[in-house]
Short mmCIF file of C-alpha atoms in Angstrom, two decimals:
data_model
loop_
_atom_site.label_atom_id
_atom_site.label_comp_id
_atom_site.label_asym_id
_atom_site.label_seq_id
_atom_site.Cartn_x
_atom_site.Cartn_y
_atom_site.Cartn_z
CA MET A 161 37.59 56.87 107.68
CA ILE A 162 39.62 55.76 110.70
CA LYS A 163 36.52 55.26 112.84
CA TRP A 164 34.86 53.26 110.04
CA ARG A 165 38.00 51.13 109.65
CA GLN A 166 38.09 50.49 113.39
CA GLU A 167 34.44 49.44 113.46
CA ASN A 168 34.99 47.10 110.49
CA GLN A 169 38.28 45.68 111.81
CA LEU A 170 40.22 46.92 108.77
CA LEU A 171 43.23 48.45 110.52
CA ASP A 172 45.68 45.76 109.45
CA ASN A 173 48.52 47.00 107.23
CA LYS A 174 47.62 44.37 104.62
CA TYR A 175 45.09 46.89 103.26
CA ARG A 176 46.74 49.35 100.87
CA ASN A 177 45.90 53.00 101.58
CA TYR A 178 45.24 55.53 98.81
CA GLY A 179 44.39 59.17 98.29
CA MET A 180 43.09 60.75 95.08
CA HIS A 181 43.75 64.47 95.26
CA TYR A 182 41.40 66.41 92.98
CA THR A 183 42.78 69.77 94.14
CA ASN A 184 46.16 70.99 95.35
CA PRO A 185 46.02 71.50 99.14
CA LYS A 186 48.88 74.03 98.97
CA ILE A 187 46.87 76.48 96.83
CA THR A 188 43.24 75.46 97.44
CA PRO A 189 41.36 76.84 100.47
CA ALA A 190 40.65 74.05 102.97
CA GLU A 191 36.88 74.31 102.49
CA LYS A 192 37.28 73.73 98.72
CA HIS A 193 39.96 71.02 98.85
CA HIS A 194 38.68 67.69 97.49
CA VAL A 195 40.41 64.40 98.24
CA ASP A 196 39.11 60.84 98.38
CA PHE A 197 40.84 58.52 100.83
CA GLY A 198 40.44 54.79 100.52
CA ILE A 199 41.74 51.32 101.17
CA ALA A 200 42.01 48.36 98.83
CA ILE A 201 39.43 45.75 99.80
CA ASN A 202 37.49 43.13 97.86
CA GLN A 203 34.15 43.29 99.58
CA PRO A 204 31.01 45.39 99.34
CA ILE A 205 30.67 48.25 101.78
CA ALA A 206 27.36 48.47 103.60
CA ASN A 207 25.55 51.78 104.05
CA ASN A 208 27.14 53.59 106.96
CA ILE A 209 26.97 56.87 108.86
CA TYR A 210 30.45 57.90 107.68
CA GLY A 211 29.66 58.11 103.97
CA VAL A 212 32.26 55.47 103.10
CA ILE A 213 31.38 53.91 99.72
CA ASN A 214 32.88 51.47 97.22
CA LYS A 215 34.88 53.05 94.40
CA THR A 216 37.31 51.58 91.92
CA ILE A 217 40.49 53.16 90.62
CA PRO A 218 40.38 52.48 86.88
CA GLN A 219 43.25 50.86 85.04
CA LEU A 220 45.43 53.76 83.97
CA ARG A 221 48.73 54.44 82.30
CA CYS A 222 50.78 56.35 84.89
CA ALA A 223 54.17 57.78 85.66
CA LYS A 224 55.35 56.84 89.15
CA ALA A 225 57.70 58.46 91.64
CA ARG A 226 58.39 57.59 95.27
CA ASP A 227 58.66 60.09 98.11
CA ILE A 228 60.27 59.29 101.45
CA GLY A 229 59.49 61.79 104.16
CA SER A 230 56.59 63.79 105.53
CA ARG A 231 53.43 63.52 103.47
CA TYR A 232 52.89 67.24 104.02
CA HIS A 233 55.93 68.00 101.86
CA ASN A 234 55.63 65.39 99.12
CA GLN A 235 58.38 65.94 96.57
CA ALA A 236 57.35 63.17 94.17
CA ILE A 237 54.27 65.01 92.89
CA ILE A 238 56.31 68.19 92.43
CA TYR A 239 58.96 66.28 90.49
CA LEU A 240 56.40 64.54 88.27
CA LEU A 241 54.43 67.70 87.46
CA GLU A 242 57.20 70.30 87.27
CA LYS A 243 60.22 68.37 85.98
CA TRP A 244 59.30 65.00 84.50
CA LEU A 245 56.04 65.82 82.67
CA PRO A 246 57.25 68.90 80.73
CA ASN A 247 60.26 66.93 79.44
CA SER A 248 58.52 63.62 78.79
CA GLY A 249 56.38 64.33 75.74
CA GLU A 250 53.43 62.95 77.73
CA LYS A 251 50.13 64.64 78.52
CA LEU A 252 48.13 64.48 81.75
CA GLY A 253 45.28 62.01 81.82
CA ASP A 254 41.76 62.80 82.99
CA PHE A 255 42.09 61.45 86.54
CA PRO A 256 43.60 62.96 89.68
CA PRO A 257 47.05 61.96 90.94
CA ILE A 258 46.93 58.81 93.05
CA PHE A 259 48.90 58.66 96.27
CA HIS A 260 49.67 55.19 97.63
CA TYR A 261 50.54 55.57 101.30
CA VAL A 262 52.88 52.58 101.56
CA ASN A 263 53.31 52.69 105.33
CA VAL A 264 50.78 54.22 107.69
CA GLY A 265 50.09 54.29 111.39
CA THR A 266 50.95 56.15 114.53
CA SER A 267 54.32 54.40 114.81
CA VAL A 268 55.55 55.72 111.44
CA LYS A 269 57.72 58.80 111.91
CA PRO A 270 57.36 61.56 109.29
CA GLU A 271 60.89 61.01 107.98
CA GLN A 272 60.07 57.30 107.46
CA MET A 273 56.82 57.81 105.53
CA ILE A 274 56.82 56.23 102.07
CA THR A 275 54.40 57.48 99.43
CA ASP A 276 54.25 56.28 95.83
CA VAL A 277 52.68 58.88 93.55
CA TYR A 278 51.01 57.82 90.31
CA LEU A 279 50.43 60.55 87.74
CA PRO A 280 47.77 59.43 85.21
CA LEU A 281 48.73 59.97 81.58
CA LEU A 282 46.72 60.16 78.37
CA GLU A 283 46.46 56.84 76.57
CA LYS A 284 48.62 56.62 73.45
#
C-alpha cells in the first residue's frame, strides 16, 4: 500500500487512513489474519501490480471510542467489545470493526498515535 501511495503521490495527510480488521491479530495466526487497509479518496483506482482496488465503507450505525498510544495495544476495541457492548443493549452489526488511523507517518511516536475505532451495530 505504501509503495502504491508513493507512486500515485497520495502520501499527504489529507487522505484519511483506515483498516477493517476481519480477524483478531492477537488470536489469529498471521497467515490467516485478514485486514483491509485503505485511504479515503474520490477517484477511480487503475489496475495495478499491488492489488489495490476501490472499496466503499457502507453507511453504518457505530459505537466509537478513541485510543491514544501504540496501535499494537489498542484499548478502544477492547473497551467497546468487552465493556461497552455487553452493557449497552446493542448487538454487533455484520461488518468488521473500522479503525481510523488519525495520524500516521514515520514522525508519529507510538505514544502519540491516535486511532478512532468504530464498532458497527445492528440497525434498530
